[in-house]
Short mmCIF file of C-alpha atoms in Angstrom, two decimals:
data_model
loop_
_atom_site.label_atom_id
_atom_site.label_comp_id
_atom_site.label_asym_id
_atom_site.label_seq_id
_atom_site.Cartn_x
_atom_site.Cartn_y
_atom_site.Cartn_z
CA MET A 7 -65.49 37.91 -58.96
CA ARG A 8 -62.94 37.57 -61.20
CA SER A 9 -58.82 36.95 -59.39
CA ILE A 10 -56.99 40.14 -58.52
CA PRO A 11 -54.63 39.49 -61.27
CA ALA A 12 -57.38 39.23 -63.67
CA LEU A 13 -58.38 42.59 -62.58
CA ILE A 14 -55.51 44.52 -62.80
CA ALA A 15 -54.87 43.25 -66.55
CA LEU A 16 -58.07 44.77 -67.09
CA LEU A 17 -57.30 47.95 -65.98
CA CYS A 18 -54.44 48.17 -67.57
CA ILE A 19 -56.55 47.62 -70.63
CA ALA A 20 -59.22 50.29 -69.42
CA LEU A 21 -56.57 53.04 -69.04
CA ALA A 22 -55.02 52.22 -71.80
CA ALA A 23 -58.78 52.66 -73.86
CA SER A 24 -59.23 55.83 -72.00
CA GLY A 25 -55.49 57.36 -72.16
CA VAL A 26 -55.69 57.00 -76.60
CA GLN A 27 -58.38 59.51 -76.05
CA TRP A 28 -56.09 62.21 -74.40
CA ALA A 29 -52.74 60.94 -76.10
CA ALA A 30 -53.85 60.05 -79.47
CA ALA A 31 -55.01 63.78 -81.05
CA ALA A 32 -51.09 64.01 -81.67
CA GLN A 33 -50.00 61.25 -84.02
CA ASN A 34 -46.84 60.63 -81.79
CA PRO A 35 -45.33 57.23 -80.04
CA LEU A 36 -47.38 57.92 -77.07
CA ALA A 37 -50.50 57.55 -78.99
CA LYS A 38 -49.20 54.53 -80.63
CA ALA A 39 -48.20 53.02 -77.70
CA GLU A 40 -51.34 53.55 -75.80
CA GLN A 41 -53.01 51.34 -78.82
CA LEU A 42 -50.88 48.73 -78.19
CA LEU A 43 -51.36 48.41 -74.66
CA ALA A 44 -55.13 48.54 -74.89
CA ALA A 45 -54.70 45.44 -77.62
CA GLY A 46 -52.73 43.44 -74.83
CA ASN A 47 -49.49 43.91 -76.41
CA ALA A 48 -47.50 45.58 -73.08
CA ALA A 49 -44.19 44.32 -74.06
CA ARG A 50 -43.88 46.36 -77.35
CA ALA A 51 -45.88 49.05 -75.92
CA LEU A 52 -43.12 49.48 -73.62
CA GLU A 53 -40.20 49.04 -75.95
CA LEU A 54 -41.89 52.00 -77.95
CA ILE A 55 -42.22 54.22 -75.14
CA GLU A 56 -39.07 54.13 -74.17
CA ALA A 57 -37.50 54.98 -77.12
CA ALA A 58 -39.73 57.98 -76.99
CA PRO A 59 -39.30 61.52 -76.63
CA GLN A 60 -41.85 61.51 -73.78
CA ALA A 61 -40.10 58.71 -71.78
CA ARG A 62 -39.03 60.92 -68.45
CA ASP A 63 -42.12 63.00 -68.59
CA ALA A 64 -45.26 62.32 -66.56
CA ARG A 65 -47.32 61.13 -68.84
CA GLY A 66 -44.69 58.43 -70.61
CA LEU A 67 -43.28 57.42 -66.95
CA GLU A 68 -47.24 56.77 -65.84
CA PHE A 69 -47.87 54.82 -68.99
CA LYS A 70 -44.54 52.89 -68.66
CA GLY A 71 -45.64 51.94 -64.98
CA ARG A 72 -48.84 50.79 -66.75
CA CYS A 73 -46.89 48.38 -69.13
CA LEU A 74 -44.74 47.40 -66.15
CA LEU A 75 -47.33 46.15 -64.09
CA ALA A 76 -49.10 44.42 -67.13
CA LEU A 77 -45.62 42.72 -67.47
CA GLU A 78 -45.59 41.53 -63.74
CA ARG A 79 -42.40 44.17 -63.22
CA LEU A 80 -44.17 45.16 -60.08
CA ASP A 81 -40.74 47.22 -58.81
CA GLN A 82 -40.13 48.52 -61.57
CA ALA A 83 -43.60 49.79 -62.47
CA GLN A 84 -43.85 51.17 -58.51
CA ALA A 85 -40.63 53.10 -59.69
CA ALA A 86 -42.51 54.39 -62.83
CA PHE A 87 -45.46 55.14 -61.02
CA GLN A 88 -43.56 57.07 -57.98
CA GLN A 89 -41.86 59.23 -60.50
CA ALA A 90 -44.56 60.19 -62.58
CA VAL A 91 -46.36 61.55 -59.35
CA THR A 92 -43.14 63.58 -58.23
CA LYS A 93 -42.98 65.04 -61.90
CA ALA A 94 -46.96 65.51 -62.44
CA GLU A 95 -47.17 67.70 -58.95
CA THR A 96 -43.98 69.81 -60.11
CA HIS A 97 -45.56 70.62 -63.44
CA GLY A 98 -49.59 70.55 -62.41
CA ASP A 99 -50.58 67.73 -64.26
CA ARG A 100 -53.42 66.66 -62.43
CA LEU A 101 -54.86 63.90 -64.63
CA THR A 102 -51.61 62.18 -65.07
CA LEU A 103 -50.94 62.80 -61.50
CA GLY A 104 -54.57 61.10 -60.54
CA ARG A 105 -53.84 58.20 -62.86
CA ALA A 106 -50.56 57.53 -61.16
CA HIS A 107 -52.08 57.23 -57.82
CA VAL A 108 -54.93 54.82 -59.46
CA GLY A 109 -51.52 52.72 -60.88
CA LEU A 110 -50.06 52.55 -57.42
CA GLY A 111 -53.37 51.51 -55.90
CA ALA A 112 -54.10 48.77 -58.69
CA LEU A 113 -49.86 47.86 -57.75
CA ALA A 114 -50.72 47.50 -54.28
CA LEU A 115 -54.06 45.12 -54.96
CA ARG A 116 -51.57 42.89 -56.98
CA ARG A 117 -49.51 42.59 -54.11
CA GLY A 118 -52.35 42.30 -51.96
CA GLU A 119 -51.82 45.05 -50.08
CA VAL A 120 -55.73 46.31 -49.31
CA ASP A 121 -55.28 49.06 -47.00
CA ALA A 122 -52.37 50.52 -49.66
CA ALA A 123 -54.74 50.31 -52.48
CA ASP A 124 -57.57 51.64 -51.15
CA ARG A 125 -55.42 54.67 -49.81
CA SER A 126 -53.62 55.19 -53.65
CA LEU A 127 -56.97 54.53 -55.23
CA LYS A 128 -59.27 57.01 -53.36
CA ARG A 129 -56.45 59.56 -53.72
CA GLY A 130 -56.35 58.86 -57.77
CA VAL A 131 -60.16 59.15 -57.56
CA GLY A 132 -59.69 62.59 -55.56
CA VAL A 133 -57.68 64.30 -57.84
CA LEU A 134 -59.33 63.14 -61.05
CA GLU A 135 -62.84 64.35 -59.53
CA ARG A 136 -61.58 67.65 -58.64
CA THR A 137 -60.38 68.38 -61.60
CA GLY A 138 -62.95 67.13 -63.93
CA HIS A 139 -61.77 64.00 -65.23
CA LYS A 140 -64.31 61.86 -64.20
CA LEU A 141 -64.04 59.40 -66.91
CA ALA A 142 -60.47 58.86 -66.26
CA ALA A 143 -62.02 57.78 -62.39
CA VAL A 144 -64.00 54.77 -63.68
CA PRO A 145 -61.09 51.69 -63.52
CA ALA A 146 -60.67 53.30 -59.88
CA TYR A 147 -64.12 52.91 -58.73
CA VAL A 148 -63.97 49.09 -60.42
CA ARG A 149 -60.70 48.58 -58.16
CA LEU A 150 -61.85 49.96 -55.04
CA ALA A 151 -64.89 47.66 -55.31
CA GLU A 152 -62.36 45.25 -55.17
CA THR A 153 -60.75 46.56 -52.08
CA ALA A 154 -64.37 46.47 -50.47
CA LEU A 155 -64.66 42.68 -51.52
CA ALA A 156 -61.57 41.94 -50.21
CA ARG A 157 -62.73 43.57 -46.53
CA ASN A 158 -66.28 41.62 -47.17
CA ASP A 159 -68.06 44.66 -47.90
CA PRO A 160 -70.25 43.66 -51.00
CA GLN A 161 -72.62 46.52 -50.55
CA SER A 162 -69.47 49.53 -50.85
CA ALA A 163 -68.33 47.11 -53.49
CA LEU A 164 -71.66 47.51 -55.42
CA SER A 165 -71.38 51.45 -54.88
CA TYR A 166 -68.30 51.63 -56.20
CA LEU A 167 -69.36 49.92 -59.59
CA PHE A 168 -72.83 51.90 -59.72
CA MET A 169 -70.71 55.14 -59.37
CA ALA A 170 -68.28 53.73 -62.40
CA GLU A 171 -71.41 52.99 -64.36
CA SER A 172 -73.26 56.42 -63.97
CA ILE A 173 -70.15 58.33 -65.15
CA LEU A 174 -69.98 55.94 -68.15
CA ALA A 175 -73.94 56.32 -68.75
CA THR A 176 -72.78 58.63 -71.58
CA HIS A 177 -70.21 56.57 -72.79
CA PRO A 178 -71.78 53.60 -74.58
CA SER A 179 -68.90 52.35 -76.12
CA ASN A 180 -66.38 52.40 -73.15
CA PRO A 181 -64.82 48.94 -72.92
CA ALA A 182 -64.74 49.19 -68.98
CA ARG A 183 -69.05 48.84 -69.03
CA LEU A 184 -67.99 44.80 -69.15
CA ASP A 185 -65.76 44.70 -66.38
CA ILE A 186 -68.08 46.93 -64.35
CA TYR A 187 -70.98 44.37 -65.59
CA THR A 188 -69.28 41.56 -64.47
CA GLY A 189 -68.31 42.80 -60.83
CA VAL A 190 -71.89 43.65 -60.32
CA VAL A 191 -72.83 40.20 -61.39
CA ALA A 192 -70.37 38.15 -59.32
CA ILE A 193 -71.24 40.28 -56.27
CA TYR A 194 -75.30 39.35 -56.53
CA GLU A 195 -74.27 35.67 -57.47
CA ARG A 196 -72.38 35.40 -54.39
CA GLN A 197 -75.24 36.73 -52.34
CA GLU A 198 -77.07 34.23 -54.44
CA GLN A 199 -79.37 37.11 -55.79
CA LEU A 200 -79.83 35.83 -58.89
CA LYS A 201 -82.53 38.32 -60.42
CA GLN A 202 -80.69 40.98 -59.63
CA ALA A 203 -77.78 39.28 -61.75
CA ILE A 204 -79.75 38.49 -64.94
CA PRO A 205 -79.93 42.20 -66.27
CA TYR A 206 -76.46 42.81 -65.81
CA MET A 207 -75.48 39.46 -67.15
CA GLU A 208 -77.66 40.38 -69.91
CA SER A 209 -75.85 43.83 -70.73
CA ALA A 210 -73.00 42.34 -70.46
CA TYR A 211 -73.62 39.52 -72.80
CA ARG A 212 -74.76 42.65 -75.11
CA GLU A 213 -71.32 44.53 -74.57
CA VAL A 214 -69.44 41.27 -75.92
CA ALA A 215 -71.70 41.37 -78.92
CA ALA A 216 -71.40 44.52 -79.67
CA ARG A 217 -67.73 43.37 -80.54
CA ASN A 218 -68.09 40.21 -82.14
CA LYS A 219 -66.58 38.59 -79.32
CA THR A 220 -68.33 35.19 -80.12
CA ALA A 221 -66.80 32.98 -77.58
CA GLN A 222 -67.58 35.47 -74.83
CA MET A 223 -71.25 35.80 -76.05
CA ARG A 224 -71.34 31.88 -75.73
CA ALA A 225 -70.41 31.77 -72.28
CA TRP A 226 -72.01 34.72 -71.19
CA CYS A 227 -75.05 32.55 -72.64
CA TYR A 228 -74.50 29.92 -70.56
CA ARG A 229 -74.44 31.76 -67.54
CA ILE A 230 -77.76 33.24 -68.47
CA SER A 231 -79.41 30.19 -69.28
CA ARG A 232 -78.21 28.62 -65.72
CA ALA A 233 -80.13 31.78 -64.22
CA TYR A 234 -82.65 31.65 -65.49
CA GLU A 235 -82.92 27.99 -64.78
CA LYS A 236 -82.23 28.39 -61.16
CA THR A 237 -84.97 31.26 -61.18
CA ALA A 238 -87.51 28.70 -62.76
CA ASP A 239 -88.08 30.55 -65.99
CA LEU A 240 -87.27 27.48 -67.82
CA GLU A 241 -88.61 29.35 -71.07
CA LYS A 242 -86.17 32.02 -71.09
CA ALA A 243 -83.12 29.61 -70.06
CA LEU A 244 -83.97 27.27 -73.04
CA ALA A 245 -83.92 30.34 -75.56
CA TRP A 246 -80.13 31.18 -73.79
CA GLN A 247 -79.12 27.78 -74.37
CA GLN A 248 -80.44 27.68 -78.01
CA LYS A 249 -78.33 31.24 -78.38
CA GLU A 250 -75.55 29.17 -77.01
CA LEU A 251 -75.90 26.07 -79.26
CA GLU A 252 -76.27 28.61 -82.19
CA LEU A 253 -72.60 30.25 -81.20
CA ALA A 254 -71.23 26.85 -80.47
CA GLN A 255 -72.03 25.93 -84.35
CA THR A 256 -70.70 29.31 -85.40
CA LEU A 257 -67.16 28.73 -83.86
CA GLY A 258 -67.24 25.35 -85.11
CA ARG A 259 -67.27 23.95 -81.57
CA THR A 260 -68.55 20.31 -83.12
CA ALA A 261 -67.24 18.21 -79.87
CA ASP A 262 -69.28 20.32 -77.40
CA ILE A 263 -72.56 20.39 -79.27
CA PRO A 264 -73.39 17.23 -77.87
CA GLY A 265 -73.35 18.56 -74.24
CA ILE A 266 -75.09 21.59 -75.19
CA LEU A 267 -77.54 19.06 -77.02
CA VAL A 268 -77.89 17.42 -73.86
CA ASP A 269 -78.34 20.57 -71.79
CA LEU A 270 -81.29 21.85 -73.69
CA GLY A 271 -82.81 18.09 -73.23
CA VAL A 272 -82.55 18.27 -69.61
CA LEU A 273 -84.45 22.06 -69.91
CA SER A 274 -86.85 20.65 -72.28
CA PHE A 275 -88.11 17.93 -69.86
CA LYS A 276 -88.01 20.40 -67.10
CA HIS A 277 -89.94 22.31 -68.67
CA LYS A 278 -92.81 19.40 -69.76
CA LYS A 279 -91.67 19.51 -73.01
CA SER A 280 -90.93 15.64 -73.00
CA VAL A 281 -90.94 15.29 -76.71
CA GLN A 282 -88.63 18.08 -77.20
CA GLY A 283 -86.10 17.24 -74.76
CA ARG A 284 -86.09 13.57 -76.27
CA ALA A 285 -85.00 14.98 -79.59
CA TYR A 286 -82.67 16.77 -78.56
CA PHE A 287 -81.18 13.55 -76.28
CA GLU A 288 -81.32 11.79 -79.62
CA GLN A 289 -79.87 14.51 -81.78
CA ALA A 290 -76.45 14.34 -79.20
CA LEU A 291 -76.44 10.31 -79.43
CA GLU A 292 -76.49 10.60 -83.54
CA LEU A 293 -73.24 13.28 -83.22
CA LEU A 294 -71.44 11.10 -80.99
CA HIS A 295 -72.42 7.67 -82.73
CA SER A 296 -71.18 9.77 -86.07
CA ALA A 297 -67.61 10.71 -83.88
CA GLY A 298 -67.64 7.27 -82.97
CA ASP A 299 -67.15 8.39 -79.41
CA GLU A 300 -69.16 5.37 -76.90
CA VAL A 301 -67.90 6.43 -73.76
CA LYS A 302 -70.17 9.86 -74.14
CA GLN A 303 -73.17 7.58 -75.84
CA ALA A 304 -73.29 6.03 -72.56
CA ASP A 305 -72.97 8.86 -70.70
CA VAL A 306 -75.25 10.60 -72.39
CA LEU A 307 -77.83 7.31 -72.20
CA TRP A 308 -77.18 7.60 -68.66
CA GLN A 309 -78.27 10.77 -68.27
CA LEU A 310 -81.42 10.14 -69.87
CA SER A 311 -82.37 7.41 -67.84
CA GLU A 312 -81.94 9.55 -64.88
CA VAL A 313 -84.02 12.32 -66.33
CA TYR A 314 -86.58 9.80 -66.90
CA ALA A 315 -86.34 8.08 -63.19
CA LEU A 316 -86.69 11.65 -62.00
CA LEU A 317 -89.89 12.09 -63.85
CA GLU A 318 -90.76 8.37 -62.45
CA ASP A 319 -91.58 7.14 -65.89
CA TYR A 320 -89.49 3.61 -64.71
CA GLY A 321 -90.14 2.12 -68.27
CA GLN A 322 -88.69 4.23 -70.11
CA ALA A 323 -85.47 4.74 -67.54
CA ALA A 324 -84.95 1.34 -68.07
CA ALA A 325 -84.83 1.59 -71.77
CA ALA A 326 -82.69 3.98 -71.78
CA MET A 327 -80.51 1.97 -69.46
CA ARG A 328 -80.58 -1.10 -71.73
CA ARG A 329 -79.04 1.01 -74.13
CA CYS A 330 -76.42 2.40 -72.13
CA LEU A 331 -75.78 -1.42 -70.74
CA GLU A 332 -75.14 -2.87 -74.38
CA ILE A 333 -72.48 -0.14 -75.25
CA GLU A 334 -70.86 -0.28 -71.54
CA GLN A 335 -70.60 -4.31 -72.03
CA ARG A 336 -69.15 -3.56 -75.30
CA ILE A 337 -66.36 -1.06 -74.35
CA ASN A 338 -66.01 -3.13 -70.98
CA ALA A 339 -66.89 -0.52 -68.96
CA PRO A 340 -65.98 0.05 -65.20
CA GLU A 341 -69.56 0.79 -64.54
CA LEU A 342 -71.09 -1.93 -65.64
CA ALA A 343 -72.01 -4.36 -62.51
CA GLN A 344 -73.35 -1.03 -60.66
CA ASP A 345 -75.51 -0.09 -63.90
CA ARG A 346 -76.94 -3.62 -64.21
CA GLU A 347 -78.11 -3.31 -60.64
CA ARG A 348 -79.26 -0.14 -61.52
CA LEU A 349 -81.48 -1.56 -64.16
CA LYS A 350 -83.15 -4.01 -61.87
CA ARG A 351 -84.11 -1.15 -59.84
CA PHE A 352 -85.79 0.48 -62.90
CA GLU A 353 -87.83 -2.81 -63.77
CA ARG A 354 -88.93 -3.58 -60.26
CA LEU A 355 -89.89 0.12 -60.15
CA ASN A 356 -91.58 -0.40 -63.40
CA ASN A 357 -93.74 -3.70 -62.55
CA PRO A 358 -93.81 -3.47 -58.71
CA GLU A 359 -96.92 -6.04 -59.29
CA LYS A 360 -94.87 -8.55 -60.95
CA GLU A 361 -92.55 -8.13 -57.70
CA ARG A 362 -95.05 -8.93 -55.35
CA ASP A 363 -95.98 -12.14 -57.67
CA ASP A 364 -92.33 -13.39 -57.41
CA GLU A 365 -92.48 -12.92 -53.17
#
């Protein structure tokens, strides 16, 4: 699963996104600061709230705590959250009280204090759920999943994430959905339950696609393709890998395209589509030749020879290895001697009768 610092950063953004809903009604400095924090600009959000009239009320202090937490100013964040708890209790502001306890739980997680985090998060959830603020409890459930994982209890972690997912069932645009799906995927991957992980991977892809996050879409395409490959659904693996290629082209990541083409080639060979697989390898070689990258050309040819060797087509394996050696000789590659022996082995395997005649 994501590292705790990364998850805390997501918590700050998720809290900010839900916070916009209760602060934006009046266009005030707190509403603007919430929007800045949701966009990842914690420093500017902090500046704005510190100059605002709400700076010393419970909501302002709770928000300040989140900004300071995002900025890694942990002691100051703790003081702000604790002050928010005191003022919220005094004025009966249950929403801010619950959110401040969640903030203290997030802070404890950042420090690696799992038991303290668990207590604060559960306290926050209790306040929020009792007062009907279930949506505001979602980030706490995500963090409680982290505490469960820290105790090596993946089933409890999944339960917390599923609780959060059920709350968000009627809030399709909430950004916390992506964090939930990512967490579920990480747990299932850890347990090597890829078939259960794949639907959540695809949900995560849809979330980032809805926001036009092309780089993240590409990353999920790769993960989904690998998952389908490992579960032996090669047709779907190829489809998702092809989608990754299209996204890399959209992003202009020309340096990455030969590697994706090689991955497509390997998948095609596995799927018994040898002509298509060979075509992908040759496309990769053409691009690398145009770029003048002989080192990577040799590497691609070496991989092509390995694919043919695994298929026991030693004639084609030897042919690819000869092309590889031509390049390695030109660039004086350190693997030259080793790969010459590799070619000899392929030639022997391709013509065992000749070897017996020589003996």
